[in-house]
Tab-separated table of C-alpha atoms in Angstrom:
chain	number	residue	atom	x	y	z
A	653	MET	CA	4.508	-20.835	-2.349
A	654	ILE	CA	2.661	-23.526	-2.388
A	655	GLU	CA	-0.329	-23.220	-5.395
A	656	ARG	CA	0.490	-19.257	-5.374
A	657	ASP	CA	2.602	-19.783	-8.783
A	658	SER	CA	-0.247	-17.539	-10.882
A	659	GLU	CA	-0.523	-15.250	-8.267
A	660	LEU	CA	3.285	-14.429	-8.206
A	661	ALA	CA	3.249	-14.388	-11.867
A	662	GLU	CA	0.528	-11.220	-11.782
A	663	LEU	CA	2.454	-9.668	-8.693
A	664	THR	CA	5.430	-10.111	-11.335
A	665	ALA	CA	3.891	-8.568	-14.135
A	666	ALA	CA	2.639	-5.568	-12.558
A	667	PHE	CA	5.797	-5.212	-11.030
A	668	THR	CA	7.357	-4.983	-14.477
A	669	GLU	CA	5.369	-2.714	-15.916
A	670	SER	CA	5.232	-0.547	-13.631
A	671	ALA	CA	8.743	-0.329	-14.103
A	672	THR	CA	8.431	0.852	-17.529
A	673	GLU	CA	4.724	2.191	-17.628
A	674	GLY	CA	3.929	3.632	-14.648
A	675	VAL	CA	1.982	2.957	-10.996
A	676	ARG	CA	-0.090	-0.377	-11.039
A	677	VAL	CA	-1.914	-1.277	-8.301
A	678	VAL	CA	-2.652	-5.273	-7.382
A	679	VAL	CA	-5.411	-5.916	-4.940
A	680	LEU	CA	-5.100	-9.852	-3.292
A	681	LYS	CA	-8.800	-10.766	-2.241
A	682	GLY	CA	-9.400	-13.854	0.367
A	683	VAL	CA	-10.780	-14.392	3.440
A	684	VAL	CA	-9.165	-15.026	6.380
A	685	GLY	CA	-6.208	-18.406	6.687
A	686	THR	CA	-5.753	-18.054	2.559
A	687	GLY	CA	-2.360	-16.505	2.437
A	688	LYS	CA	-2.368	-13.086	1.860
A	689	THR	CA	0.193	-12.170	4.256
A	690	ALA	CA	2.685	-14.682	3.413
A	691	LEU	CA	1.967	-14.219	-0.464
A	692	ILE	CA	2.361	-10.161	0.201
A	693	ASP	CA	5.706	-11.222	2.276
A	694	GLU	CA	7.186	-13.670	-0.217
A	695	PHE	CA	6.755	-11.574	-3.206
A	696	GLY	CA	7.806	-8.373	-0.924
A	697	ASP	CA	11.542	-10.188	-0.365
A	698	ARG	CA	11.533	-10.831	-4.479
A	699	ALA	CA	11.235	-7.571	-4.537
A	700	ARG	CA	14.222	-6.640	-2.776
A	701	GLY	CA	15.554	-9.269	-3.951
A	702	ALA	CA	15.392	-7.832	-7.637
A	703	GLY	CA	16.598	-4.017	-6.165
A	704	ALA	CA	13.551	-2.399	-5.332
A	705	ARG	CA	12.846	-0.611	-2.268
A	706	LEU	CA	10.096	-1.964	0.153
A	707	LEU	CA	7.388	0.294	2.452
A	708	ARG	CA	5.429	-1.786	4.011
A	709	ALA	CA	2.490	-2.169	6.468
A	710	SER	CA	-0.629	-3.454	8.240
A	711	GLY	CA	-3.929	-2.676	9.108
A	712	ALA	CA	-5.535	-3.374	12.423
A	713	PRO	CA	-9.069	-2.721	14.529
A	714	THR	CA	-7.354	-1.728	16.615
A	715	GLU	CA	-5.573	1.601	14.554
A	716	CYS	CA	-8.219	2.931	12.561
A	717	SER	CA	-8.624	6.154	14.335
A	718	LEU	CA	-4.331	6.760	14.344
A	719	SER	CA	-4.223	9.597	11.670
A	720	LEU	CA	-2.176	8.766	9.116
A	721	GLY	CA	-1.107	5.498	10.925
A	722	ILE	CA	-0.369	3.136	7.938
A	723	VAL	CA	1.771	6.114	6.214
A	724	ARG	CA	4.106	5.803	9.703
A	725	GLN	CA	4.571	2.292	8.855
A	726	LEU	CA	5.246	2.447	5.759
A	727	LEU	CA	8.185	5.202	5.625
A	728	ALA	CA	9.309	4.280	9.261
A	729	GLY	CA	13.154	2.810	8.772
A	730	GLU	CA	15.740	3.666	6.941
A	731	VAL	CA	13.961	4.296	4.110
A	732	PHE	CA	14.794	7.380	2.808
A	733	ASP	CA	18.153	9.733	3.111
A	734	ARG	CA	18.580	11.984	5.403
A	735	ASP	CA	17.350	15.472	4.596
A	736	THR	CA	14.522	13.634	3.255
A	737	ALA	CA	13.700	11.974	6.549
A	738	MET	CA	13.742	15.329	8.675
A	739	ILE	CA	11.818	16.401	6.304
A	740	VAL	CA	8.917	13.262	6.389
A	741	GLY	CA	9.978	13.003	10.768
A	742	SER	CA	8.530	16.358	10.653
A	743	LEU	CA	5.685	15.866	8.546
A	744	LEU	CA	4.295	13.744	10.673
A	745	ASP	CA	4.429	15.454	13.555
A	746	HIS	CA	1.223	15.214	16.348
A	747	GLU	CA	0.724	19.046	16.338
A	748	LEU	CA	1.144	18.743	12.655
A	749	LEU	CA	-1.321	16.040	11.403
A	750	ALA	CA	-3.686	17.430	14.543
A	751	ASP	CA	-4.087	21.024	12.547
A	752	ALA	CA	-4.421	19.305	9.740
A	753	ALA	CA	-7.375	17.378	10.633
A	754	SER	CA	-9.808	21.291	10.485
A	755	ASP	CA	-7.267	23.260	8.503
A	756	GLY	CA	-7.095	21.751	4.542
A	757	VAL	CA	-3.566	24.184	4.349
A	758	SER	CA	-1.856	21.544	6.646
A	759	ARG	CA	-3.474	18.713	5.465
A	760	SER	CA	-2.670	20.114	1.614
A	761	ARG	CA	1.023	20.263	3.019
A	762	VAL	CA	1.137	16.648	4.546
A	763	LEU	CA	-0.288	15.065	1.758
A	764	ASP	CA	1.757	17.116	-0.580
A	765	GLY	CA	4.928	16.678	1.054
A	766	LEU	CA	5.012	12.613	1.817
A	767	THR	CA	3.781	12.043	-2.245
A	768	THR	CA	6.716	14.279	-3.216
A	769	ALA	CA	8.866	11.897	-0.627
A	770	VAL	CA	7.546	8.895	-2.055
A	771	LEU	CA	7.234	10.211	-5.561
A	772	GLU	CA	11.405	10.905	-5.379
A	773	LEU	CA	12.499	7.663	-3.756
A	774	ALA	CA	10.438	5.917	-7.512
A	775	GLY	CA	12.666	8.442	-8.814
A	776	GLN	CA	15.317	6.700	-7.621
A	777	GLY	CA	14.437	2.864	-8.873
A	778	SER	CA	11.677	0.667	-8.414
A	779	VAL	CA	9.168	1.113	-4.979
A	780	VAL	CA	6.842	-1.791	-3.894
A	781	ILE	CA	4.302	-0.492	-1.434
A	782	ALA	CA	2.740	-3.354	0.557
A	783	ILE	CA	-0.920	-2.787	2.674
A	784	ASP	CA	-1.775	-5.912	3.952
A	785	ASP	CA	-5.502	-6.197	5.864
A	786	MET	CA	-6.030	-3.020	3.815
A	787	GLN	CA	-10.373	-2.866	5.033
A	788	TYR	CA	-8.282	-1.362	8.428
A	789	LEU	CA	-6.482	1.583	6.733
A	790	ASP	CA	-7.304	4.834	8.614
A	791	ALA	CA	-8.957	7.617	6.771
A	792	PHE	CA	-6.051	9.829	6.526
A	793	SER	CA	-3.929	7.054	5.397
A	794	GLN	CA	-6.220	5.681	2.399
A	795	ASP	CA	-6.984	9.917	1.294
A	796	TRP	CA	-2.843	9.876	0.797
A	797	LEU	CA	-2.617	6.644	-0.851
A	798	ILE	CA	-5.809	8.165	-3.210
A	799	TYR	CA	-3.511	11.459	-3.494
A	800	LEU	CA	-0.661	9.373	-4.775
A	801	ILE	CA	-2.209	7.336	-7.174
A	802	ARG	CA	-3.473	10.269	-8.765
A	803	ARG	CA	0.302	11.851	-8.785
A	804	ALA	CA	1.864	9.501	-9.393
A	805	GLY	CA	1.611	8.981	-12.958
A	806	LEU	CA	5.194	7.219	-14.611
A	807	ALA	CA	6.428	6.773	-11.413
A	808	ARG	CA	8.037	2.940	-10.674
A	809	ILE	CA	5.691	2.699	-8.005
A	810	LEU	CA	3.773	-0.782	-7.516
A	811	ILE	CA	1.017	-1.372	-5.001
A	812	VAL	CA	0.030	-3.920	-3.358
A	813	LEU	CA	-3.047	-4.496	-1.042
A	814	GLY	CA	-3.962	-6.893	0.879
A	815	LEU	CA	-8.439	-7.331	0.913
A	816	ARG	CA	-9.587	-9.909	3.819
A	817	ASP	CA	-12.704	-11.045	1.565
A	818	ASP	CA	-15.154	-12.896	3.995
A	819	ILE	CA	-16.368	-9.106	6.525
A	820	GLU	CA	-18.419	-6.543	5.651
A	821	MET	CA	-16.824	-3.509	4.207
A	822	SER	CA	-18.426	-0.867	6.787
A	823	LEU	CA	-15.971	1.519	6.758
A	824	SER	CA	-16.749	4.573	4.735
A	825	ASN	CA	-12.730	5.004	4.033
A	826	SER	CA	-12.263	1.164	3.020
A	827	ARG	CA	-15.415	1.770	0.143
A	828	LEU	CA	-14.003	4.272	-0.735
A	829	LEU	CA	-10.825	3.607	-1.615
A	830	CYS	CA	-12.728	0.394	-3.434
A	831	ALA	CA	-13.860	2.831	-5.458
A	832	GLU	CA	-10.953	4.753	-6.235
A	833	LEU	CA	-9.395	1.733	-7.225
A	834	CYS	CA	-12.084	0.596	-9.557
A	835	GLN	CA	-11.521	3.320	-11.845
A	836	GLN	CA	-7.497	3.170	-12.065
A	837	ALA	CA	-6.587	1.115	-15.667
A	838	GLY	CA	-3.617	-0.450	-14.158
A	839	ILE	CA	-5.677	-2.441	-11.562
A	840	ARG	CA	-5.095	-6.539	-11.038
A	841	GLN	CA	-7.716	-7.721	-8.686
A	842	LEU	CA	-6.918	-11.516	-7.306
A	843	LEU	CA	-8.850	-13.883	-5.623
A	844	LEU	CA	-7.124	-16.468	-3.668
A	845	ALA	CA	-8.827	-19.511	-3.059
A	846	PRO	CA	-8.327	-21.839	-0.569
A	847	LEU	CA	-5.371	-24.715	-1.039
A	848	SER	CA	-6.962	-27.744	-2.533
A	849	SER	CA	-7.244	-31.016	-0.430
A	850	ARG	CA	-3.499	-31.454	-2.375
A	851	GLY	CA	-1.987	-28.846	-1.389
A	852	VAL	CA	-2.988	-28.853	2.253
A	853	ALA	CA	-1.010	-32.027	2.292
A	854	ARG	CA	1.877	-30.863	0.851
């Protein structure tokens, strides 16, 4: 990639640390057009090449109200073995999620079950969770991400979050997640500047 060597080096360092020291979080900030998505995709490809499981998702303004919409994206595909996939599918059942909106027991069951599935996956090898446009994270997915981070401990998990830095963070779930992340010891925040004139020419 052009003029992103230092950011890729930081992501690689965080990935290495997560494999030996536990969960790490990297937040990539930048205005629109600075290449956050391209950087996340490039690093994701490199992480997969290094043997990591990549769980990838993107937020969107039209999906902010979809319960666990981001988590559905992350856990889709052939990520788990058949038995775990069935468990994850049952936890993402629409009726159960409707109950979870008002029932604390159902909500805890969903949060704990999905977190356990990801932690078990990390027990088999490194896991990279990459979420682009995190400012559009739905509220339940945000709660799950915080729940996961707090319980990950020494799990081999790297979380990479792309955040637009040119819009007002008006969504309460985004502000809550950012506040939570700032308390984490293993967090890196990288500001992506626009390319230089030479970089644009290249």
